[in-house]
Phi, psi and omega in degrees: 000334168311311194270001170239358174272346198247352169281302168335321183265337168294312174334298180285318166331287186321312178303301160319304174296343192273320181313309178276352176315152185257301165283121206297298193310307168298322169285340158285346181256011149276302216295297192307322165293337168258350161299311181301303186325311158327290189298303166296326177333292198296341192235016153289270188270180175292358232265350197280333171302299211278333174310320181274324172299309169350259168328344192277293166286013176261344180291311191288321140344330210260156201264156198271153157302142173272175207253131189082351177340303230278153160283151191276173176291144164253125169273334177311345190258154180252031153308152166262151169216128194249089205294158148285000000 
C-alpha cells in the first residue's frame, strides 16, 4: 500500500505540475505521464480498491431521476416529430 500512496502522490504532482505549465506542450506530456503512472498504480498496487469505493460513493451520490423529467411534446410548432 506504500508503493501505491507514493505513486499516488507522483501522480498528482505531475498532474500539477502539467496543470501550472506555461507550455501547452510540455503540460500534456506531464499529464500523460501521470495516466501512465494511473494506470500502473491500478494494475500494481491495492490502489484499485479505493479507486472503486471512490466511484462506487460518488455513484451512490448522484441524484435520481424523476419521473416527467423529460419536457413534454409541443404541438404548437411546425416541427416534425418522430416518437422513438
Amino acid at each position: 500500500m506504500l508503493t501505491s500512496a507514493l505513486l499516488l502522490g507522483v501522480i498528482v504532482l505531475l498532474w500539477q505540475k502539467g496543470s501550472d505549465n506555461t507550455d501547452e506542450v510540455m503540460g500534456i506530456l506531464e499529464r500523460l505521464i501521470a495516466v501512465a503512472v494511473l494506470v500502473v498504480a491500478l494494475c500494481v498496487g491495492a490502489l484499485h480498491l479505493l479507486f472503486g469505493f471512490a466511484l462506487l460513493a460518488v455513484a451512490l451520490a448522484l441524484p435520481r431521476a424523476r419521473q416527467n423529467q423529460a419536457p413534454q411534446r409541443q404541438t404548437t410548432n411546425d416541427d416534425i416529430f418522430l416518437p422513438f
